[in-house]
CSV table of C-alpha atoms (C1' of nucleotides) in Angstrom, one decimal:
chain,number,residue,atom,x,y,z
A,1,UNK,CA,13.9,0.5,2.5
A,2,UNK,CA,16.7,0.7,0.1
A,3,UNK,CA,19.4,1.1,2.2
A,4,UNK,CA,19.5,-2.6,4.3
A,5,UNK,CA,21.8,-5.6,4.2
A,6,UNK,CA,21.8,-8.7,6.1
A,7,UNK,CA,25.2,-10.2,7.7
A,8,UNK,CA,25.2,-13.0,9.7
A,9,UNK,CA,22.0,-13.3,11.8
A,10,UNK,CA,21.7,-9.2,11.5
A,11,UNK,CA,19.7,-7.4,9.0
A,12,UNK,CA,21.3,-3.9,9.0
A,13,UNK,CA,19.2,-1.0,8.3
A,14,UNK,CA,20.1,2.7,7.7
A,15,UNK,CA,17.4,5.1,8.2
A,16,UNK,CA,18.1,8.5,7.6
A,17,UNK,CA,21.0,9.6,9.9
A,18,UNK,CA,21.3,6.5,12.0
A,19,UNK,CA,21.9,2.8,11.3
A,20,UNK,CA,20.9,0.1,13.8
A,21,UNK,CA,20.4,-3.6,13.2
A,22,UNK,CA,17.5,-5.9,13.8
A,23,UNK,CA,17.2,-10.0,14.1
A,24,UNK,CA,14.0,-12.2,14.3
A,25,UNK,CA,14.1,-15.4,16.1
A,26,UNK,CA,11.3,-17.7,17.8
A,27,UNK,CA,9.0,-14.5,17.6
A,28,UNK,CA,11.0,-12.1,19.3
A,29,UNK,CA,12.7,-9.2,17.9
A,30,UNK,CA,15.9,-8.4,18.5
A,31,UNK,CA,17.8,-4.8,18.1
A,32,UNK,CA,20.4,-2.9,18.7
A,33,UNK,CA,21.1,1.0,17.5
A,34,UNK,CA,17.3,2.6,18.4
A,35,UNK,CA,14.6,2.4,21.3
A,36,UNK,CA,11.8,0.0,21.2
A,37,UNK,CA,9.7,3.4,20.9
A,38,UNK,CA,11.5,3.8,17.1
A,39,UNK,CA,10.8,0.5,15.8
A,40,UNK,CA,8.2,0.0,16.9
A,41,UNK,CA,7.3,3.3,14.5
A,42,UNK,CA,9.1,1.9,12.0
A,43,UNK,CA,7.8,-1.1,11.4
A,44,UNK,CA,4.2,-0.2,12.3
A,45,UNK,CA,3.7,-2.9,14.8
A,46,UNK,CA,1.5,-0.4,16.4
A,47,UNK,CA,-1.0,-1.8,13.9
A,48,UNK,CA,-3.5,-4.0,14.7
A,49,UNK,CA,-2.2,-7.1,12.2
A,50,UNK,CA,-4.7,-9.4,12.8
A,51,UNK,CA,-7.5,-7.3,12.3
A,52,UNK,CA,-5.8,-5.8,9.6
A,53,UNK,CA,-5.1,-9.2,7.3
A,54,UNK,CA,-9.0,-10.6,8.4
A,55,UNK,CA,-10.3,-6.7,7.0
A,56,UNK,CA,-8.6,-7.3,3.5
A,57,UNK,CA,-9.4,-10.9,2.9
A,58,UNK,CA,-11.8,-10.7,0.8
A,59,UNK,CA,-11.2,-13.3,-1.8
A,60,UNK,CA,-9.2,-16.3,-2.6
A,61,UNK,CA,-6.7,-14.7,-4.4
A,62,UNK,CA,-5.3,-12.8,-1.8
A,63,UNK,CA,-6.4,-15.0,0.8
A,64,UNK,CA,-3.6,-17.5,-0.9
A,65,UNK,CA,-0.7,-14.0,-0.9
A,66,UNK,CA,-1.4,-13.9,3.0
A,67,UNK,CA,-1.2,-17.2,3.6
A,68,UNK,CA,2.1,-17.2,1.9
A,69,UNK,CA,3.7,-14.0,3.0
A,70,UNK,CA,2.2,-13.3,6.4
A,71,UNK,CA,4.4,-12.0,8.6
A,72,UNK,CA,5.0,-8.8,6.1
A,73,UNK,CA,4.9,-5.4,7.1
A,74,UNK,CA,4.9,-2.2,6.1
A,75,UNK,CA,7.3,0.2,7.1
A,76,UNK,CA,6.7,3.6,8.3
A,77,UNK,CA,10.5,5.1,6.5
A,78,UNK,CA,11.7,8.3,7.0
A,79,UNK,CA,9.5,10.5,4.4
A,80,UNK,CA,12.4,13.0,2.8
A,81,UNK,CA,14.5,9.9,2.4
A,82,UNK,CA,11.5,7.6,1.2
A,83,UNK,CA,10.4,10.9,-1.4
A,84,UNK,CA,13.6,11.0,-3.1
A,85,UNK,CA,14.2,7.2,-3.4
A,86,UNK,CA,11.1,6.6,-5.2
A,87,UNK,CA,11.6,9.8,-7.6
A,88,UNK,CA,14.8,7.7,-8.4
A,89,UNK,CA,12.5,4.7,-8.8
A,90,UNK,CA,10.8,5.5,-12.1
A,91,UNK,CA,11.8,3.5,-15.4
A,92,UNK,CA,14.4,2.1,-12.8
A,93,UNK,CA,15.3,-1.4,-10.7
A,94,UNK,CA,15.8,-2.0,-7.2
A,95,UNK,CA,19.6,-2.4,-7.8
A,96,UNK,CA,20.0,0.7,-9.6
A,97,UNK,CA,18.0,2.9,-6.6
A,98,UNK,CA,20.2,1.6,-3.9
A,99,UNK,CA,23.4,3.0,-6.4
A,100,UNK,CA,21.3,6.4,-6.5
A,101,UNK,CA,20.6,7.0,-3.1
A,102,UNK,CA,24.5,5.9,-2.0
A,103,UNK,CA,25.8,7.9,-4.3
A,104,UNK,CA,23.9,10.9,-3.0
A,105,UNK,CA,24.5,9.9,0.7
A,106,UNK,CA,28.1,10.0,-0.3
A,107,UNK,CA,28.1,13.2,-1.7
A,108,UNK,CA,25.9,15.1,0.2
A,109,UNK,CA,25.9,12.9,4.1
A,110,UNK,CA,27.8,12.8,7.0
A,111,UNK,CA,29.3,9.9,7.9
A,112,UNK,CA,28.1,8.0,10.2
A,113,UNK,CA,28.7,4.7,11.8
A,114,UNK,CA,27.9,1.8,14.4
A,115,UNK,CA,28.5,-1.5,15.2
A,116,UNK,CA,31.6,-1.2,13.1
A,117,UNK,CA,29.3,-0.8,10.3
A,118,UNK,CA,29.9,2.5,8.7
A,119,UNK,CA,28.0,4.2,6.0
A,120,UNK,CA,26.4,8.0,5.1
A,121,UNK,CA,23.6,9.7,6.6
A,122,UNK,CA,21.0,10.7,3.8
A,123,UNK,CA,21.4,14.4,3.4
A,124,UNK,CA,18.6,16.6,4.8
A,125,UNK,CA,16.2,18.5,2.5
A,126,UNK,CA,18.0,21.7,1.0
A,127,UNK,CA,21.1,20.0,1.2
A,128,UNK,CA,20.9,18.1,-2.0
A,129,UNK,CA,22.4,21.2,-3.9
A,130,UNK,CA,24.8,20.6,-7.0
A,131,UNK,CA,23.2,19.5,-10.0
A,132,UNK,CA,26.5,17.6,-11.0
A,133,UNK,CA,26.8,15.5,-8.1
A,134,UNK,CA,23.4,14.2,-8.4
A,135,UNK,CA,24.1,13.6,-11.7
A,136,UNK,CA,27.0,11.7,-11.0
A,137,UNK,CA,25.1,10.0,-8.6
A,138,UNK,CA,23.8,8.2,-11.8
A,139,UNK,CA,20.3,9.7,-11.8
A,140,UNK,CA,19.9,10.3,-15.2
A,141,UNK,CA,16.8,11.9,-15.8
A,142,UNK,CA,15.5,12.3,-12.8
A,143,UNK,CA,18.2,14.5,-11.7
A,144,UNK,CA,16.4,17.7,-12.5
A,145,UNK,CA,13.4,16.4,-10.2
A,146,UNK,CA,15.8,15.6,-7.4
A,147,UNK,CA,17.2,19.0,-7.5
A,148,UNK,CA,13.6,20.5,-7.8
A,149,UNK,CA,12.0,18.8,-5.0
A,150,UNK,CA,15.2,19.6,-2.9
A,151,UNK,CA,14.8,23.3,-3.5
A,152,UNK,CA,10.9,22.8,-2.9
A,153,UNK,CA,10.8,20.7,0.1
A,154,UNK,CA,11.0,20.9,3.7
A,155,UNK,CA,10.6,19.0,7.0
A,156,UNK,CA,7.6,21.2,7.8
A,157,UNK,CA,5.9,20.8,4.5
A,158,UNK,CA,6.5,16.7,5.0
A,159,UNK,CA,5.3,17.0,8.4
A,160,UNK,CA,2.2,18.5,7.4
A,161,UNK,CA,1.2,15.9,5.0
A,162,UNK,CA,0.5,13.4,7.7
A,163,UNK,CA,-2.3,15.8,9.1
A,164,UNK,CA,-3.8,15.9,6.2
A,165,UNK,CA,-6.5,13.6,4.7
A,166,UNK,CA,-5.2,11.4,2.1
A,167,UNK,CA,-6.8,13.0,-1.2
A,168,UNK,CA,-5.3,16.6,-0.2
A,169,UNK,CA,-2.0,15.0,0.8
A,170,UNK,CA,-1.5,13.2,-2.2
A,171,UNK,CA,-2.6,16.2,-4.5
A,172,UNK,CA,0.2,18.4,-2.1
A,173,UNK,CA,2.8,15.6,-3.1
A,174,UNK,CA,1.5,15.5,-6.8
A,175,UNK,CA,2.6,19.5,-7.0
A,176,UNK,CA,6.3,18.3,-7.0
A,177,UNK,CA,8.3,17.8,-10.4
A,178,UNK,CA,8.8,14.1,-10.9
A,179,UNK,CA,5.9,12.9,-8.5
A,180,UNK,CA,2.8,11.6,-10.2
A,181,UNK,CA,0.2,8.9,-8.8
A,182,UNK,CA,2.6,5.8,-8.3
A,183,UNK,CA,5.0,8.1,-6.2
A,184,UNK,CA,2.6,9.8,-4.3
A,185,UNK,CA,1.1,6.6,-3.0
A,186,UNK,CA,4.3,4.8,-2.3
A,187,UNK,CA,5.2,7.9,-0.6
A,188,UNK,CA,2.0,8.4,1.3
A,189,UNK,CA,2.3,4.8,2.3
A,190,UNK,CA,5.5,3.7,3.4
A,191,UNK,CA,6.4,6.8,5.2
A,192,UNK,CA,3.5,8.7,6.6
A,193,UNK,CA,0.8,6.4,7.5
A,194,UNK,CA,-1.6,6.3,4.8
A,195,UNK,CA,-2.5,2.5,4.9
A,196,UNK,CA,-5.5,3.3,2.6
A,197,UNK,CA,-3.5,4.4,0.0
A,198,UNK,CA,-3.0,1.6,-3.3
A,199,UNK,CA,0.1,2.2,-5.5
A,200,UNK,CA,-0.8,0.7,-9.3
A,201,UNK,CA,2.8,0.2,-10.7
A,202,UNK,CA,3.2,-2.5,-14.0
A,203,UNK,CA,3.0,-5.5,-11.3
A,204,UNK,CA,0.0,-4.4,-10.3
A,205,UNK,CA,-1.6,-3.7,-13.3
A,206,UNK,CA,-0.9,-7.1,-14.5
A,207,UNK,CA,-1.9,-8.8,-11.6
A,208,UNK,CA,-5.3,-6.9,-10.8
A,209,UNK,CA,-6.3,-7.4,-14.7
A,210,UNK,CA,-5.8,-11.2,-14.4
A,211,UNK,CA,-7.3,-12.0,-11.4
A,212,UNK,CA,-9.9,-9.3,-10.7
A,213,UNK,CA,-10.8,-8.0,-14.1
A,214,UNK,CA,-10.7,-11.5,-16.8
A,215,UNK,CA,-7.3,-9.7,-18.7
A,216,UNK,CA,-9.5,-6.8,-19.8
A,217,UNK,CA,-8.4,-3.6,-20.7
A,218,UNK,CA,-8.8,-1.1,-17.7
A,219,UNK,CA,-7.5,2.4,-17.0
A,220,UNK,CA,-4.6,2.8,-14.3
A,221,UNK,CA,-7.4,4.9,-12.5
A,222,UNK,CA,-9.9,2.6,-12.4
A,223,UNK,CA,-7.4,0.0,-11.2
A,224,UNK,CA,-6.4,2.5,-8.1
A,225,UNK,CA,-10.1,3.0,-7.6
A,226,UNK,CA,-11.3,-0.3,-7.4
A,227,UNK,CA,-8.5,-1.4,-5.3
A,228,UNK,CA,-8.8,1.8,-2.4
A,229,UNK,CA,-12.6,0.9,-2.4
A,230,UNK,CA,-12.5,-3.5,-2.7
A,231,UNK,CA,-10.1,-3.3,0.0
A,232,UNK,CA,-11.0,-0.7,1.9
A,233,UNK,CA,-9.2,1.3,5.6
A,234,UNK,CA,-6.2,-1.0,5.0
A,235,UNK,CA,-5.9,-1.4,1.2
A,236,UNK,CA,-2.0,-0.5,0.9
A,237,UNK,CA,-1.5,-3.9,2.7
A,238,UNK,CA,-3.5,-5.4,0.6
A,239,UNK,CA,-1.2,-4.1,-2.8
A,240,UNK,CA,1.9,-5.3,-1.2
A,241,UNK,CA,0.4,-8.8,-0.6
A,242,UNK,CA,-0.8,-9.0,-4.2
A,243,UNK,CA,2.7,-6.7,-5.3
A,244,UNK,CA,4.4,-10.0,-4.3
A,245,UNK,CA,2.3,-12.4,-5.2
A,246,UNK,CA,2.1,-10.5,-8.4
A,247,UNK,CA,6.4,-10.5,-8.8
A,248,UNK,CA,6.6,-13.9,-7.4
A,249,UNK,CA,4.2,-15.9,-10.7
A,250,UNK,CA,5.6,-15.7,-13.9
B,1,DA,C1',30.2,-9.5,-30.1
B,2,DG,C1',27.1,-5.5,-30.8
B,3,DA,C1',22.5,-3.8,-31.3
B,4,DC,C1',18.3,-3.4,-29.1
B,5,DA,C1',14.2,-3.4,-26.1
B,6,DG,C1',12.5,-2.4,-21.8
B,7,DG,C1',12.5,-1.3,-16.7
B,8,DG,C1',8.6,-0.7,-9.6
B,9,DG,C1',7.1,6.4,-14.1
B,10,DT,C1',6.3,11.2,-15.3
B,11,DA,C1',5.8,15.4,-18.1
B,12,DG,C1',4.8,17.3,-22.3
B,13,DG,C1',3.2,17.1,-26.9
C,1,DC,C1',-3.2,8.6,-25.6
C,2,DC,C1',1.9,8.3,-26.8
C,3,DT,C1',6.7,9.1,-26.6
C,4,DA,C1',11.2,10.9,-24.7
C,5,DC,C1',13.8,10.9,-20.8
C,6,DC,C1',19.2,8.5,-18.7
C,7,DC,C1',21.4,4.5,-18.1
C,8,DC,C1',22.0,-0.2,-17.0
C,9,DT,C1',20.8,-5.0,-17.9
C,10,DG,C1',19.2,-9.1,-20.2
C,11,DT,C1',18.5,-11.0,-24.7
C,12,DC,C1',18.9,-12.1,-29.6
DNA sequence: AGACAGGGGTAGG
DNA sequence: CCTACCCCTGTC
């Protein structure tokens, strides 16, 4: 999510250890670099989108934030690789993650390269192993979670998540230094398949208040709840519709 | 120019 | 509930 560029008609797109390249025209997708079996994964178009944008209309509001940005989708990332970019995301920009997670794909990944595009894998759990490095990565604080969670995680712990149901899962990711309820959810949504699950970040907060509660004051619980139950099975597509219709109005 | 607040959040007081 | 956290950027 934070590692893709576009160049000429190509959007380029490095996903853990492999980079391939994808292109949109006159409805068909183009790619090169993975099997239809992998995008198709990664972009969830295994998801029924249709049903999906009629189940979370519910109101004007949002009615207006599909009509605008349909065609959006919500990836399926690589969960290690999606777990440490958002523990680099608190107090942070987008700009300022992509440095973070090159930095530490410079330190600690292969190379790798295609297309004549060439880049670094992001290092495997375990592998993110010298406190300096990650700090020179620019990290700041959050360097002590990085090196935490690295220590902590593995591929079979990740794995397991997705078998889960979504409160235990999210309580299982809340256990980790550094990863409270925004994390968890961004985590549980955009790499393991938890479409129910609603990340309340500042944008949401300020959009939610305005439109759904008349600017009152209202707990970032509440907020979550409320959005999980209004919108239901699919309610994570519902928060990135309103996430950028909320980043979009001044 | 140089200080200063605040950012897609969390942990600890 | 409120602040510190590291560091970069936008603003006065």
């Amino acid at each position: 999510m934070f590692r893709t560029y576009k160049e000429g008609k190509w959007h380029y797109v490095t996903a853990r250890d492999r980079i391939f390249r994808v292109c949109q025209s006159a409805g068909q997708l183009e790619f090169q670099g993975v099997d239809r079996e992998f995008l198709t994964s990664y972009f969830a178009l295994d998801e029924p989108y249709p049903h999906i944008l009629a189940e979370i209309n519910r109101d004007s509001f949002i009615n207006e934030a599909i009509r605008k940005y349909r065609g959006m989708r919500i990836v399926r990332q690589d969960a290690w690789e999606c777990l440490i970019s958002f523990l680099c995301s608190s107090a942070a920009n987008i700009p300022k993650i992509k440095t973070n997670i090159e930095g530490m794909s410079q330190f600690f990944g292969k190379e790798i390269c295609a297309f004549g595009a060439e880049g670094y894998a992001f290092p495997n759990p375990g592998t993110i192993d010298d406190y300096d490095k990650i700090v020179q990565a620019k990290t700041g604080f959050r360097a002590k979670y990085i090196q935490a969670v690295n220590d902590a995680v593995d591929e079979a712990f990740l794995a397991s998540l997705k078998k889960m149901p979504y409160p235990e899962a999210k309580k299982a990711l809340k256990c980790l230094p550094g990863v409270g309820d925004k994390i968890a959810d961004c985590v549980l949504l955009f790499s393991l398949g938890f479409t129910g699950a609603f990340p309340v970040d500042t944008w949401m907060k300020k959009i939610l208040r305005k439109w759904y509660f008349n600017n009152e004051d209202v707990s970032e619980q509440q907020l979550q709840d409320f959005g999980m139950k209004y919108f239901g099975k699919y309610a994570g597509y519902a928060q990135q519709f309103l996430f950028m219709a909320a980043r979009e109005s001044p």
